[in-house]
Coordinates of C-alpha atoms in Angstrom, one line a residue:
M1 CA -0.1 0.0 -0.2
Y2 CA 1.3 3.7 -0.7
R3 CA 3.0 4.7 2.4
I4 CA 1.1 7.9 2.4
L5 CA -2.1 5.8 3.1
L6 CA -0.5 4.5 6.6
I7 CA -1.1 7.6 8.0
L8 CA -5.1 6.6 7.3
V9 CA -4.3 2.9 8.5
T10 CA -2.3 4.0 11.7
V11 CA -5.4 6.0 12.7
I12 CA -7.6 3.0 12.3
V13 CA -5.5 0.7 14.2
V14 CA -5.2 3.0 17.0
G15 CA -9.0 3.3 16.9
L16 CA -9.3 -0.6 16.9
A17 CA -7.0 -0.8 19.6
V18 CA -9.2 1.3 21.9
G19 CA -12.0 -0.9 21.1
Y20 CA -15.4 -1.0 19.2
G21 CA -18.5 1.1 19.7
L22 CA -20.5 4.3 19.1
R23 CA -23.9 5.4 18.9
T24 CA -24.3 7.6 15.6
S25 CA -26.8 7.7 13.2
H26 CA -26.8 6.6 9.6
K27 CA -26.5 10.3 8.7
T28 CA -22.8 9.8 9.7
S29 CA -22.4 7.3 7.0
N30 CA -23.9 9.2 4.2
A31 CA -21.5 11.8 4.4
V32 CA -18.9 9.5 3.5
T33 CA -20.7 7.9 1.1
S34 CA -22.0 10.8 -0.9
L35 CA -18.2 11.3 -1.7
L36 CA -17.4 7.9 -3.2
P37 CA -18.5 6.5 -6.8
R38 CA -20.9 3.9 -7.0
E39 CA -18.3 1.5 -8.5
T40 CA -16.6 1.4 -5.0
V41 CA -15.6 -2.1 -4.3
V42 CA -14.4 -1.4 -0.5
L43 CA -15.3 0.5 2.3
M44 CA -14.3 0.7 5.8
H45 CA -15.7 3.4 8.1
L46 CA -15.0 4.8 11.7
P47 CA -17.6 7.5 12.4
D48 CA -15.7 9.1 16.0
L49 CA -13.1 7.6 17.2
A50 CA -13.7 9.9 20.5
R51 CA -17.0 8.6 21.5
T52 CA -15.7 5.1 20.6
R53 CA -12.9 5.6 23.2
D54 CA -15.5 6.5 25.9
D55 CA -17.8 3.7 25.0
W56 CA -14.7 1.4 25.4
R57 CA -14.0 2.5 28.9
H58 CA -17.5 1.2 30.1
S59 CA -17.1 -2.3 28.2
D60 CA -16.9 -5.5 30.0
I61 CA -13.4 -6.2 28.9
Y62 CA -12.0 -3.0 30.0
Q63 CA -13.5 -3.6 33.4
L64 CA -11.4 -6.7 33.1
Y65 CA -8.0 -5.3 32.2
N66 CA -8.7 -2.7 35.1
E67 CA -8.6 -5.2 38.0
P68 CA -5.4 -4.6 39.6
S69 CA -4.0 -8.0 39.5
V70 CA -4.8 -8.2 35.8
R71 CA -2.7 -5.1 35.3
D72 CA -0.2 -6.2 37.2
F73 CA 0.2 -9.5 35.5
L74 CA 0.0 -7.7 31.9
G75 CA 2.5 -4.9 32.7
K76 CA 5.6 -7.0 32.1
P77 CA 4.5 -8.6 28.4
L78 CA 2.7 -5.3 27.2
G79 CA 6.1 -3.4 28.5
L80 CA 7.9 -5.5 25.7
L81 CA 5.6 -4.3 23.0
P82 CA 7.8 -2.5 20.2
G83 CA 6.4 1.2 19.7
R84 CA 4.4 1.7 22.8
Q85 CA 5.9 5.4 23.0
S86 CA 5.0 6.0 19.6
V87 CA 1.2 4.7 19.6
A88 CA 0.6 6.7 22.8
Q89 CA 2.1 9.6 20.8
T90 CA -0.4 8.8 17.8
G91 CA -3.4 8.5 20.5
S92 CA -2.7 11.9 21.8
D93 CA -2.3 13.5 18.0
L94 CA -5.8 11.9 17.5
Q95 CA -7.2 13.6 20.8
T96 CA -5.9 16.9 19.6
L97 CA -7.5 16.2 15.6
D98 CA -10.4 14.8 17.1
P99 CA -11.5 13.1 13.7
K100 CA -14.8 12.2 12.6
D101 CA -15.9 10.0 9.6
L102 CA -12.6 8.3 9.0
F103 CA -13.0 6.2 5.7
L104 CA -10.8 4.0 3.3
A105 CA -11.6 2.6 0.3
V106 CA -10.9 1.2 -3.0
T107 CA -13.0 2.9 -5.5
S108 CA -11.8 0.8 -8.6
A109 CA -10.2 -2.5 -9.1
S110 CA -10.6 -3.1 -12.6
D111 CA -7.1 -1.8 -14.0
D112 CA -3.7 -3.2 -12.9
K113 CA -3.4 -0.6 -10.0
S114 CA -6.3 -0.2 -7.9
K115 CA -7.5 3.2 -6.9
L116 CA -7.2 4.0 -3.2
V117 CA -9.0 7.0 -1.2
A118 CA -9.2 8.0 2.4
G119 CA -9.8 10.9 4.3
F120 CA -11.4 12.2 7.6
R121 CA -12.8 15.3 9.3
F122 CA -11.0 17.3 11.7
R123 CA -11.7 19.7 14.6
D124 CA -9.8 23.0 13.9
S125 CA -8.3 24.7 10.9
P126 CA -6.2 22.9 8.3
E127 CA -3.3 24.6 9.6
E128 CA -3.8 23.1 13.1
A129 CA -4.5 19.6 11.4
E130 CA -1.3 20.1 9.3
K131 CA 1.0 20.4 12.8
T132 CA -0.2 16.7 13.3
I133 CA 0.0 15.5 9.7
G134 CA 2.9 16.8 9.0
P135 CA 5.0 14.8 11.3
W136 CA 3.0 11.5 10.3
R137 CA 3.8 12.5 6.4
R138 CA 7.7 13.1 7.4
N139 CA 8.0 9.8 9.2
L140 CA 6.2 7.6 6.5
L141 CA 7.3 9.3 3.3
G142 CA 10.9 9.8 4.4
T143 CA 12.2 13.5 4.7
S144 CA 13.2 13.8 1.4
A145 CA 10.0 13.0 -0.3
A146 CA 8.0 14.7 2.3
S147 CA 9.7 17.8 2.2
Q148 CA 9.5 18.1 -1.8
P149 CA 6.1 17.7 -3.2
E150 CA 5.0 18.8 -6.3
E151 CA 1.9 21.2 -5.6
Q152 CA -0.8 21.7 -8.4
E153 CA -3.8 24.2 -7.8
Y154 CA -7.4 23.2 -7.9
Q155 CA -10.6 25.0 -7.3
Q156 CA -7.9 27.1 -4.9
H157 CA -6.9 24.3 -3.0
K158 CA -3.1 23.3 -3.1
I159 CA -2.9 19.6 -3.8
Q160 CA 0.3 17.9 -2.8
I161 CA 1.8 15.4 -4.8
Y162 CA 4.4 12.9 -3.5
R163 CA 6.1 10.8 -5.7
V164 CA 7.2 7.2 -4.2
A165 CA 8.4 4.1 -5.3
S166 CA 5.2 2.5 -5.5
G167 CA 3.6 5.2 -7.1
T168 CA 1.9 8.6 -6.7
V169 CA 0.0 9.8 -3.6
G170 CA -2.0 13.1 -3.4
T171 CA -3.3 14.8 -0.3
V172 CA -5.6 18.2 -0.2
Y173 CA -7.6 19.8 2.6
T174 CA -10.8 21.2 1.7
G175 CA -13.0 22.8 4.5
H176 CA -12.7 20.4 7.8
W177 CA -11.8 17.4 5.2
F178 CA -8.5 15.8 4.6
F179 CA -8.0 13.4 1.5
A180 CA -5.6 11.2 0.5
A181 CA -5.7 9.3 -2.8
T182 CA -3.6 7.3 -5.2
D183 CA -5.2 8.7 -8.4
L184 CA -5.1 12.4 -9.1
E185 CA -8.3 12.5 -11.1
E186 CA -10.4 10.6 -8.3
L187 CA -8.8 13.1 -5.4
K188 CA -10.3 16.1 -7.8
R189 CA -13.7 14.4 -7.6
L190 CA -13.4 13.9 -3.6
V191 CA -12.9 17.1 -3.6
D192 CA -16.1 18.4 -5.9
R193 CA -18.0 16.2 -4.0
A194 CA -17.2 17.7 -0.7
E195 CA -18.1 21.4 -1.9
G196 CA -21.2 20.5 -3.4
R197 CA -20.3 20.4 -6.9
G198 CA -22.5 17.8 -8.8
T199 CA -25.8 16.1 -7.4
P200 CA -25.8 15.1 -3.7
D201 CA -27.8 12.2 -4.2
G202 CA -26.9 11.3 -7.9
P203 CA -27.1 8.0 -9.4
E204 CA -22.9 7.6 -9.9
L205 CA -22.8 7.7 -6.0
L206 CA -22.5 4.6 -3.6
S207 CA -25.2 6.0 -1.8
A208 CA -27.2 5.3 -4.7
D209 CA -26.4 1.8 -5.4
K210 CA -29.0 -0.8 -4.9
N211 CA -26.6 -3.5 -3.4
F212 CA -25.0 -1.1 -0.9
R213 CA -28.1 0.1 0.1
E214 CA -29.8 -3.3 0.8
A215 CA -26.7 -4.4 2.7
M216 CA -26.6 -0.8 4.9
A217 CA -30.4 -1.5 5.7
Q218 CA -29.4 -4.6 7.6
M219 CA -26.5 -2.9 9.7
P220 CA -27.4 -0.9 13.0
A221 CA -28.8 2.7 13.0
S222 CA -25.4 3.3 15.0
Y223 CA -22.1 1.8 14.9
A224 CA -18.5 2.0 15.5
L225 CA -17.0 0.2 12.6
C226 CA -18.8 -0.5 9.6
F227 CA -16.9 -2.4 6.5
Y228 CA -18.6 -3.2 3.1
L229 CA -17.3 -5.4 0.1
Q230 CA -18.8 -5.5 -3.2
P231 CA -17.4 -8.8 -4.5
K232 CA -18.7 -8.8 -8.1
T233 CA -15.4 -6.8 -9.3
L234 CA -13.6 -9.6 -7.5
A235 CA -15.3 -12.2 -9.5
Q236 CA -14.6 -10.9 -12.5
K237 CA -10.6 -10.4 -11.4
L238 CA -10.8 -14.0 -10.5
T239 CA -12.4 -15.2 -13.5
A240 CA -9.6 -12.8 -15.6
L241 CA -6.8 -14.5 -13.4
R242 CA -8.3 -18.1 -14.3
L243 CA -8.2 -17.1 -17.9
S244 CA -4.8 -15.9 -17.9
A245 CA -3.5 -19.1 -16.4
G246 CA -5.1 -21.1 -19.0
Q247 CA -8.3 -22.4 -16.8
G248 CA -12.0 -22.1 -17.5
A249 CA -14.0 -19.4 -16.4
N250 CA -16.5 -21.6 -14.9
L251 CA -13.4 -22.8 -12.3
T252 CA -14.7 -19.7 -10.4
P253 CA -16.7 -20.8 -7.5
P254 CA -20.3 -20.5 -8.1
L255 CA -21.1 -18.9 -4.8
L256 CA -19.1 -16.2 -5.3
K257 CA -21.0 -15.5 -8.2
Q258 CA -24.2 -15.4 -6.3
I259 CA -23.0 -12.8 -3.5
R260 CA -24.2 -9.4 -4.4
S261 CA -22.7 -7.8 -1.5
I262 CA -21.1 -8.4 2.0
C263 CA -21.6 -6.1 5.0
A264 CA -20.1 -6.0 8.6
A265 CA -20.6 -3.5 11.4
T266 CA -19.7 -3.4 15.2
R267 CA -21.2 -1.3 18.2
F268 CA -21.3 -1.4 21.9
D269 CA -24.5 -2.8 23.4
G270 CA -24.7 -2.4 27.2
G271 CA -21.2 -2.9 27.6
K272 CA -20.8 -5.6 25.4
L273 CA -19.7 -5.7 21.8
H274 CA -22.4 -6.4 19.2
D275 CA -21.5 -7.7 15.5
F276 CA -23.6 -7.7 12.7
F277 CA -23.0 -9.5 9.4
F278 CA -24.8 -9.6 6.1
V279 CA -24.5 -11.5 2.9
G280 CA -26.8 -10.5 0.3
M281 CA -27.2 -13.7 -1.7
P282 CA -30.0 -16.1 -2.8
E283 CA -31.2 -18.6 0.0
Q284 CA -28.8 -21.7 0.0
T285 CA -30.7 -24.3 2.2
A286 CA -34.2 -25.7 1.6
K287 CA -37.2 -24.4 3.8
A288 CA -36.8 -26.0 6.9
A289 CA -37.9 -25.6 10.4
F290 CA -34.8 -24.9 13.0
T291 CA -35.7 -26.4 16.0
R292 CA -32.7 -26.3 18.2
S293 CA -33.8 -30.0 20.0
S294 CA -30.3 -31.1 20.3
L295 CA -30.1 -28.5 23.1
A296 CA -31.7 -31.1 25.3
L297 CA -28.2 -32.8 25.1
A298 CA -26.6 -29.7 26.7
G299 CA -26.2 -29.9 30.8
T300 CA -24.6 -27.8 33.4
D301 CA -20.9 -28.4 32.3
T302 CA -21.6 -27.3 28.7
F303 CA -19.6 -24.5 27.5
I304 CA -20.5 -24.7 23.8
Y305 CA -23.5 -25.4 22.0
T306 CA -24.3 -24.9 18.4
A307 CA -26.8 -26.1 16.0
S308 CA -27.1 -25.3 12.2
L309 CA -29.2 -26.3 9.4
L310 CA -27.4 -28.0 6.6
D311 CA -27.7 -28.0 2.6
L312 CA -27.6 -31.7 2.4
P313 CA -26.8 -31.7 -1.4
R314 CA -24.0 -29.5 -1.2
Q315 CA -22.8 -31.3 1.8
F316 CA -22.6 -34.8 -0.1
S317 CA -21.3 -33.3 -3.0
L318 CA -18.1 -32.0 -0.6
V319 CA -17.6 -35.9 0.1
D320 CA -18.4 -37.1 -3.6
P321 CA -15.8 -39.6 -4.0
L322 CA -14.4 -37.8 -7.2
P323 CA -10.7 -36.8 -7.8
A324 CA -11.8 -33.3 -7.6
A325 CA -12.9 -33.5 -3.7
G326 CA -9.1 -35.1 -2.8
F327 CA -8.2 -31.8 -1.2
L328 CA -10.6 -32.8 1.5
G329 CA -8.7 -35.5 2.5
S330 CA -8.7 -39.1 2.3
R331 CA -11.3 -39.7 5.4
L332 CA -13.7 -37.6 3.7
Q333 CA -13.3 -39.3 0.6
R334 CA -13.8 -42.6 2.2
I335 CA -16.9 -41.3 3.8
G336 CA -18.2 -40.2 0.6
Q337 CA -17.4 -43.7 -0.7
G338 CA -19.1 -45.7 1.7
L339 CA -22.3 -43.3 1.8
A340 CA -22.3 -43.9 -2.2
A341 CA -21.9 -47.5 -2.1
A342 CA -24.4 -48.0 0.7
G343 CA -27.0 -46.1 -1.3
I344 CA -27.5 -43.4 1.1
T345 CA -28.2 -40.3 -1.0
A346 CA -28.9 -36.6 0.9
D347 CA -33.0 -37.5 0.6
Q348 CA -32.4 -40.7 2.4
W349 CA -30.4 -38.8 5.0
D350 CA -33.0 -36.2 5.4
A351 CA -35.5 -38.9 5.4
V352 CA -33.9 -40.3 8.6
F353 CA -32.2 -37.6 10.3
G354 CA -33.3 -34.0 8.5
S355 CA -31.2 -31.1 7.9
E356 CA -30.4 -30.0 11.3
V357 CA -26.9 -30.7 13.1
G358 CA -25.8 -29.8 16.6
A359 CA -22.7 -30.2 18.7
V360 CA -21.8 -30.2 22.2
A361 CA -18.6 -29.3 24.2
D362 CA -18.8 -30.6 27.7
W363 CA -16.3 -29.9 30.6
R364 CA -16.5 -31.3 34.0
S365 CA -14.7 -30.0 36.8
D366 CA -13.4 -33.5 37.6
S367 CA -12.0 -33.8 34.0
H368 CA -8.6 -32.9 32.4
W369 CA -10.0 -32.1 29.1
P370 CA -13.3 -31.7 27.6
A371 CA -15.9 -33.7 25.7
T372 CA -17.3 -33.3 22.4
L373 CA -20.5 -34.4 20.7
V374 CA -22.2 -34.1 17.1
A375 CA -25.7 -34.8 17.3
F376 CA -28.7 -35.5 14.6
P377 CA -32.4 -35.4 15.3
V378 CA -34.0 -38.8 14.4
K379 CA -36.8 -39.5 12.6
D380 CA -36.7 -43.1 11.6
F381 CA -35.2 -45.5 14.6
D382 CA -34.5 -48.6 12.7
R383 CA -33.0 -46.9 9.8
A384 CA -31.1 -44.9 11.6
K385 CA -29.4 -47.7 13.7
K386 CA -28.4 -49.1 10.0
I387 CA -26.8 -45.9 8.9
A388 CA -25.0 -45.4 12.0
D389 CA -23.6 -49.0 11.9
R390 CA -22.8 -48.2 8.1
L391 CA -21.1 -44.7 9.3
A392 CA -18.9 -46.4 11.9
R393 CA -17.5 -49.3 9.4
I394 CA -16.6 -46.5 7.0
L395 CA -14.7 -44.8 9.5
D396 CA -12.7 -47.8 10.8
D397 CA -13.8 -50.9 8.6
D398 CA -11.4 -53.2 10.6
G399 CA -12.1 -51.9 14.2
A400 CA -13.4 -54.0 16.8
W401 CA -16.8 -52.3 17.0
V402 CA -19.0 -53.3 19.7
E403 CA -22.9 -53.0 19.8
S404 CA -25.6 -53.0 22.9
D405 CA -28.5 -51.8 23.9
K406 CA -29.7 -50.1 26.9
N407 CA -32.7 -48.2 28.1
G408 CA -33.9 -48.0 24.2
I409 CA -30.5 -46.7 23.1
H410 CA -28.5 -48.5 20.6
Y411 CA -24.5 -48.2 21.2
I412 CA -21.8 -48.5 18.7
S413 CA -18.4 -48.3 20.3
T414 CA -14.5 -49.5 19.5
P415 CA -11.1 -48.7 21.3
Y416 CA -8.7 -46.3 19.7
S417 CA -5.2 -45.7 20.9
V418 CA -2.9 -42.8 20.0
G419 CA 0.3 -43.2 21.5
F420 CA -0.7 -43.4 25.3
L421 CA -3.8 -41.9 24.7
T422 CA -6.9 -44.2 24.8
L423 CA -10.3 -43.1 23.3
H424 CA -13.5 -45.1 23.0
P425 CA -15.4 -43.5 19.8
T426 CA -19.0 -44.1 20.2
I427 CA -22.0 -43.6 18.2
A428 CA -25.3 -43.7 20.0
V429 CA -29.1 -43.7 18.6
S430 CA -32.4 -43.5 20.1
D431 CA -35.6 -42.7 18.8
R432 CA -34.8 -38.9 19.0
F433 CA -31.1 -38.7 18.2
M434 CA -28.0 -40.1 16.8
V435 CA -24.8 -38.8 18.7
A436 CA -21.2 -39.2 17.9
G437 CA -18.5 -38.5 20.6
L438 CA -15.0 -39.7 21.2
D439 CA -16.0 -41.4 24.7
T440 CA -18.5 -43.7 25.8
A441 CA -19.3 -42.0 29.0
S442 CA -19.9 -38.7 27.7
V443 CA -22.1 -39.9 24.8
A444 CA -24.3 -42.1 27.3
S445 CA -24.2 -38.7 29.8
A446 CA -25.8 -36.6 26.8
M447 CA -28.6 -39.3 25.9
E448 CA -29.8 -39.9 29.7
R449 CA -30.1 -35.9 29.8
A450 CA -32.0 -35.9 26.6
G451 CA -34.2 -39.2 28.0
G452 CA -34.7 -37.5 31.2
G453 CA -36.1 -34.2 29.9
S454 CA -34.0 -32.2 32.1
L455 CA -32.8 -29.5 30.0
D456 CA -29.8 -28.5 32.1
L457 CA -28.5 -25.7 29.8
A458 CA -31.7 -24.5 28.1
S459 CA -33.4 -23.7 31.7
S460 CA -30.1 -22.0 33.0
A461 CA -30.7 -18.4 33.9
A462 CA -27.2 -17.3 31.6
Y463 CA -28.5 -19.3 28.8
K464 CA -32.1 -17.8 28.8
R465 CA -30.4 -14.3 29.3
A466 CA -27.8 -14.7 26.6
A467 CA -30.4 -15.9 24.1
Q468 CA -32.9 -13.2 24.3
M469 CA -30.5 -10.6 23.4
L470 CA -30.7 -11.3 19.8
P471 CA -33.4 -12.2 17.4
E472 CA -34.6 -15.5 17.0
P473 CA -32.2 -17.4 14.6
S474 CA -33.5 -19.5 11.6
N475 CA -30.3 -21.1 10.3
M476 CA -27.6 -21.1 12.9
F477 CA -27.5 -20.3 16.5
A478 CA -24.3 -20.8 19.0
Y479 CA -23.8 -20.3 22.7
V480 CA -20.3 -20.3 24.4
D481 CA -19.6 -19.8 27.9
L482 CA -16.8 -17.9 28.3
G483 CA -16.6 -17.6 32.3
L484 CA -16.9 -21.9 32.4
L485 CA -14.2 -22.4 29.9
Y486 CA -11.7 -20.0 31.0
T487 CA -12.4 -21.7 34.7
R488 CA -11.7 -25.0 33.4
L489 CA -8.6 -23.8 31.2
D490 CA -7.1 -22.2 34.4
A491 CA -7.7 -25.5 36.2
A492 CA -5.9 -27.7 33.5
L493 CA -3.0 -25.3 32.5
R494 CA -2.2 -23.6 35.5
P495 CA 0.2 -26.2 37.3
M496 CA 1.7 -26.9 34.0
L497 CA 2.4 -23.1 33.4
L498 CA 3.8 -22.9 37.0
M499 CA 5.9 -25.4 36.7
S500 CA 7.5 -24.7 33.2
S501 CA 8.2 -21.3 34.5
A502 CA 10.1 -22.7 37.4
F503 CA 12.4 -25.2 35.2
M504 CA 12.7 -22.5 32.2
P505 CA 13.9 -19.2 34.2
A506 CA 14.2 -17.8 30.8
M507 CA 10.2 -17.4 30.5
N508 CA 10.2 -15.0 33.3
D509 CA 11.8 -12.6 30.9
Y510 CA 8.3 -12.4 29.1
V511 CA 5.9 -13.2 31.8
D512 CA 5.7 -13.5 35.1
M513 CA 3.3 -16.7 36.0
S514 CA 3.2 -16.0 39.8
K515 CA 1.0 -13.1 38.9
L516 CA -1.4 -15.1 36.8
P517 CA -4.9 -13.4 38.2
S518 CA -7.4 -15.7 40.2
A519 CA -9.9 -17.3 37.5
E520 CA -12.5 -15.9 39.7
I521 CA -11.4 -12.5 39.1
V522 CA -11.4 -13.1 35.3
A523 CA -13.9 -15.1 35.2
K524 CA -16.4 -12.8 36.5
H525 CA -16.5 -10.6 33.6
L526 CA -16.6 -13.0 31.0
S527 CA -20.3 -13.6 30.6
P528 CA -21.4 -15.9 27.7
I529 CA -21.4 -15.2 23.9
V530 CA -24.2 -16.0 21.9
S531 CA -24.6 -15.8 17.9
S532 CA -27.3 -16.4 15.4
Q533 CA -28.2 -16.5 11.8
R534 CA -31.3 -16.2 9.7
Y535 CA -32.2 -15.2 6.2
Q536 CA -34.3 -12.3 5.6
N537 CA -34.6 -9.3 3.0
N538 CA -32.6 -11.0 0.3
G539 CA -29.4 -12.3 2.4
Y540 CA -28.1 -13.8 5.3
V541 CA -27.7 -11.8 8.7
A542 CA -25.4 -13.2 11.4
E543 CA -25.4 -11.5 15.0
S544 CA -22.9 -11.8 17.6
I545 CA -22.9 -10.2 21.2
G546 CA -20.9 -10.9 24.3
P547 CA -17.9 -9.2 26.3
V548 CA -16.1 -10.3 22.6
T549 CA -17.9 -11.7 19.8
L550 CA -17.4 -15.2 18.2
S551 CA -15.3 -13.3 15.5
Q552 CA -13.1 -11.6 17.8
T553 CA -12.9 -14.6 19.9
G554 CA -11.3 -16.5 17.0
I555 CA -9.0 -14.1 16.2
G556 CA -7.8 -13.4 19.9
V557 CA -7.1 -17.2 19.9
L558 CA -5.0 -16.8 17.0
L559 CA -3.0 -14.0 18.7
I560 CA -2.7 -16.1 22.1
A561 CA -1.7 -19.0 19.9
G562 CA 1.1 -16.8 18.5
A563 CA 2.3 -15.0 21.7
G564 CA 2.9 -18.5 23.5
A565 CA 4.6 -20.3 20.3
F566 CA 6.8 -16.6 20.3
T567 CA 7.2 -17.3 24.2
Y568 CA 7.9 -21.1 23.6
Q569 CA 10.8 -20.4 21.3
H570 CA 12.6 -17.4 22.8
A571 CA 12.3 -18.8 26.3
G572 CA 14.1 -21.9 25.0
L573 CA 11.4 -24.5 25.6
G574 CA 11.8 -25.9 22.3
A575 CA 15.4 -27.2 23.2
L576 CA 13.3 -29.7 25.7
N577 CA 10.6 -30.6 23.6
G578 CA 11.1 -31.3 20.0
G579 CA 14.3 -29.7 20.0
G580 CA 16.5 -32.9 19.8
L581 CA 16.0 -34.1 23.6
G582 CA 12.8 -35.2 23.1
L583 CA 11.7 -34.3 26.7
P584 CA 8.2 -32.8 27.6
I585 CA 7.2 -30.0 29.5
P586 CA 7.4 -31.3 33.3
G587 CA 3.8 -31.7 33.7
M588 CA 2.2 -31.7 30.6
F589 CA 1.1 -34.7 28.5
I590 CA 2.3 -35.0 24.7
P591 CA 0.5 -37.8 22.9
S592 CA 2.6 -39.7 20.2
T593 CA 2.0 -38.3 16.9
S594 CA 3.7 -41.4 15.3
P595 CA 1.9 -42.6 12.1
N596 CA 1.7 -45.8 13.5
R597 CA -1.8 -45.1 15.1
V598 CA -3.2 -48.0 17.0
W599 CA -6.9 -49.2 16.3
S600 CA -8.4 -51.7 18.7
G601 CA -5.4 -52.5 20.4
K602 CA -3.3 -53.4 17.3
A603 CA -0.7 -51.3 15.7
A604 CA -0.7 -50.6 12.1
G605 CA 1.1 -53.4 10.3
S606 CA 1.8 -55.5 13.6
P607 CA 1.5 -59.2 13.0
T608 CA 0.4 -59.3 17.0
P609 CA -3.3 -61.1 16.9
E610 CA -5.9 -58.8 17.7
P611 CA -7.2 -59.2 21.2
T612 CA -10.7 -60.1 21.9
P613 CA -13.1 -56.6 22.2
E614 CA -14.1 -56.1 25.8
P615 CA -17.9 -55.4 25.7
L616 CA -19.1 -52.1 25.8
A617 CA -19.0 -50.3 29.3
T618 CA -22.8 -50.0 30.8
P619 CA -23.6 -46.4 29.9

């Protein structure tokens, strides 16, 4: 990206760092969309960073950060972050500018060089704003380039033109707006629109585009950050790339061709973060009732529950036994081949199980690791048992599968060993559900809950409160109990981390594990995350709300994993585990990753006779 535009990116990053959230109206959005052409491909808009900062300071996550023990623990790792002083200075500069309607957009991607534009409104005069923007320009462009710009007069304004290695960048002040663009003519059009030359709501503007208006209608009337993508141009570029590579245009993903627009927004809602996501496209799943019946399998120790409708023909095509599906891996190919050989079609599956799938993750306080389950509602018990048996044989055709029945539930299970770890994959079928899990006890416990009708999770106050925060879903629903998850993770990992820091003193250069806050202090600020999806107004609308949202949790997990890997390498832990000595971290169990996996107690390729399978443990 052209270096001058990093000025705007810096503003965006700092804005994101202090959080999301703002209660402004769509009138603010109109101030930006009336500046941009209809063919705009990408738009990112932040209405008011000062108000965002104020809302952030009332958020659940900020309250957690303000806990004395949390600040004390984070003091050392945050102190090691590079550029803290420059970030603090940028934050101070932002307060001086008080930027409003900050935007970054790609207005054209049809040629070799995309056209980028950016800008924001500032509080004081252009002369005062230049006192802040000038140093940014010098730092980003370099002293020689920033001090010797070309100047061009346009409508009584001086456009500063900078020649950089990646191209040309122009900047200009007009009224209380600052604009930057990689195309001089595009910059002039920005100035004209900002000063009212042309039709304010003309058909050539982004605000007049049907797809854009459709997408924005699904966004909240207030937001801190909004992102819009028009994928048509991207699909055309992908097609052109395939043609230039000698591939057929028909190889462009059909789903991409159907998407008219993608739009997302984030705001604060009572101290929680609230995400909105819209994809304008035809409905992809058949009309079916979304019941969340698998909620009956969730208990008081459930920290994740999800349910969604499936597009069965598409899902079956993903495991179609054709060479084109090879990228999905041999296991899915094997499933596809087995289902095809058994004559199980999408219509037959729907007749037996329906179009809904649920997933449950439980973590009991007396267990080191969580147990996960996948569940399908059952319409035809006898046929479901036959399909379950076929699935078991597909997954392991030479496994020692044992079948048993108890309380009207049919169980199929086999031992499965990986190194020193022994699991008992189990499929259970009742007249209500087919449930698959990695151990018999968790599967049996879930089936007993469903049979008893206790609805442990569904009747809990935390679940009810979270589920009522979003509109009723029609396609997907997810619930994550962050407090319970953190409590279980703390109990499982704290001893390992403390012992690792004792054996690896270099680890203390990065983090002081003795100051790790108690689970109670952290968990009290972590309310559940809930997410839902529905189809309305010609597109899919997904919402997520919580102290952090579902997507932000995923990003956070990746960041934590990266930080953990960095500490692992730089603290010398790799030298002990996998670095030549092959020794595990003290207190940590690491299963073998040898390709010679053990099925049913028999190593692959071993001539040792297979032992007689034990009967299925009584659930």
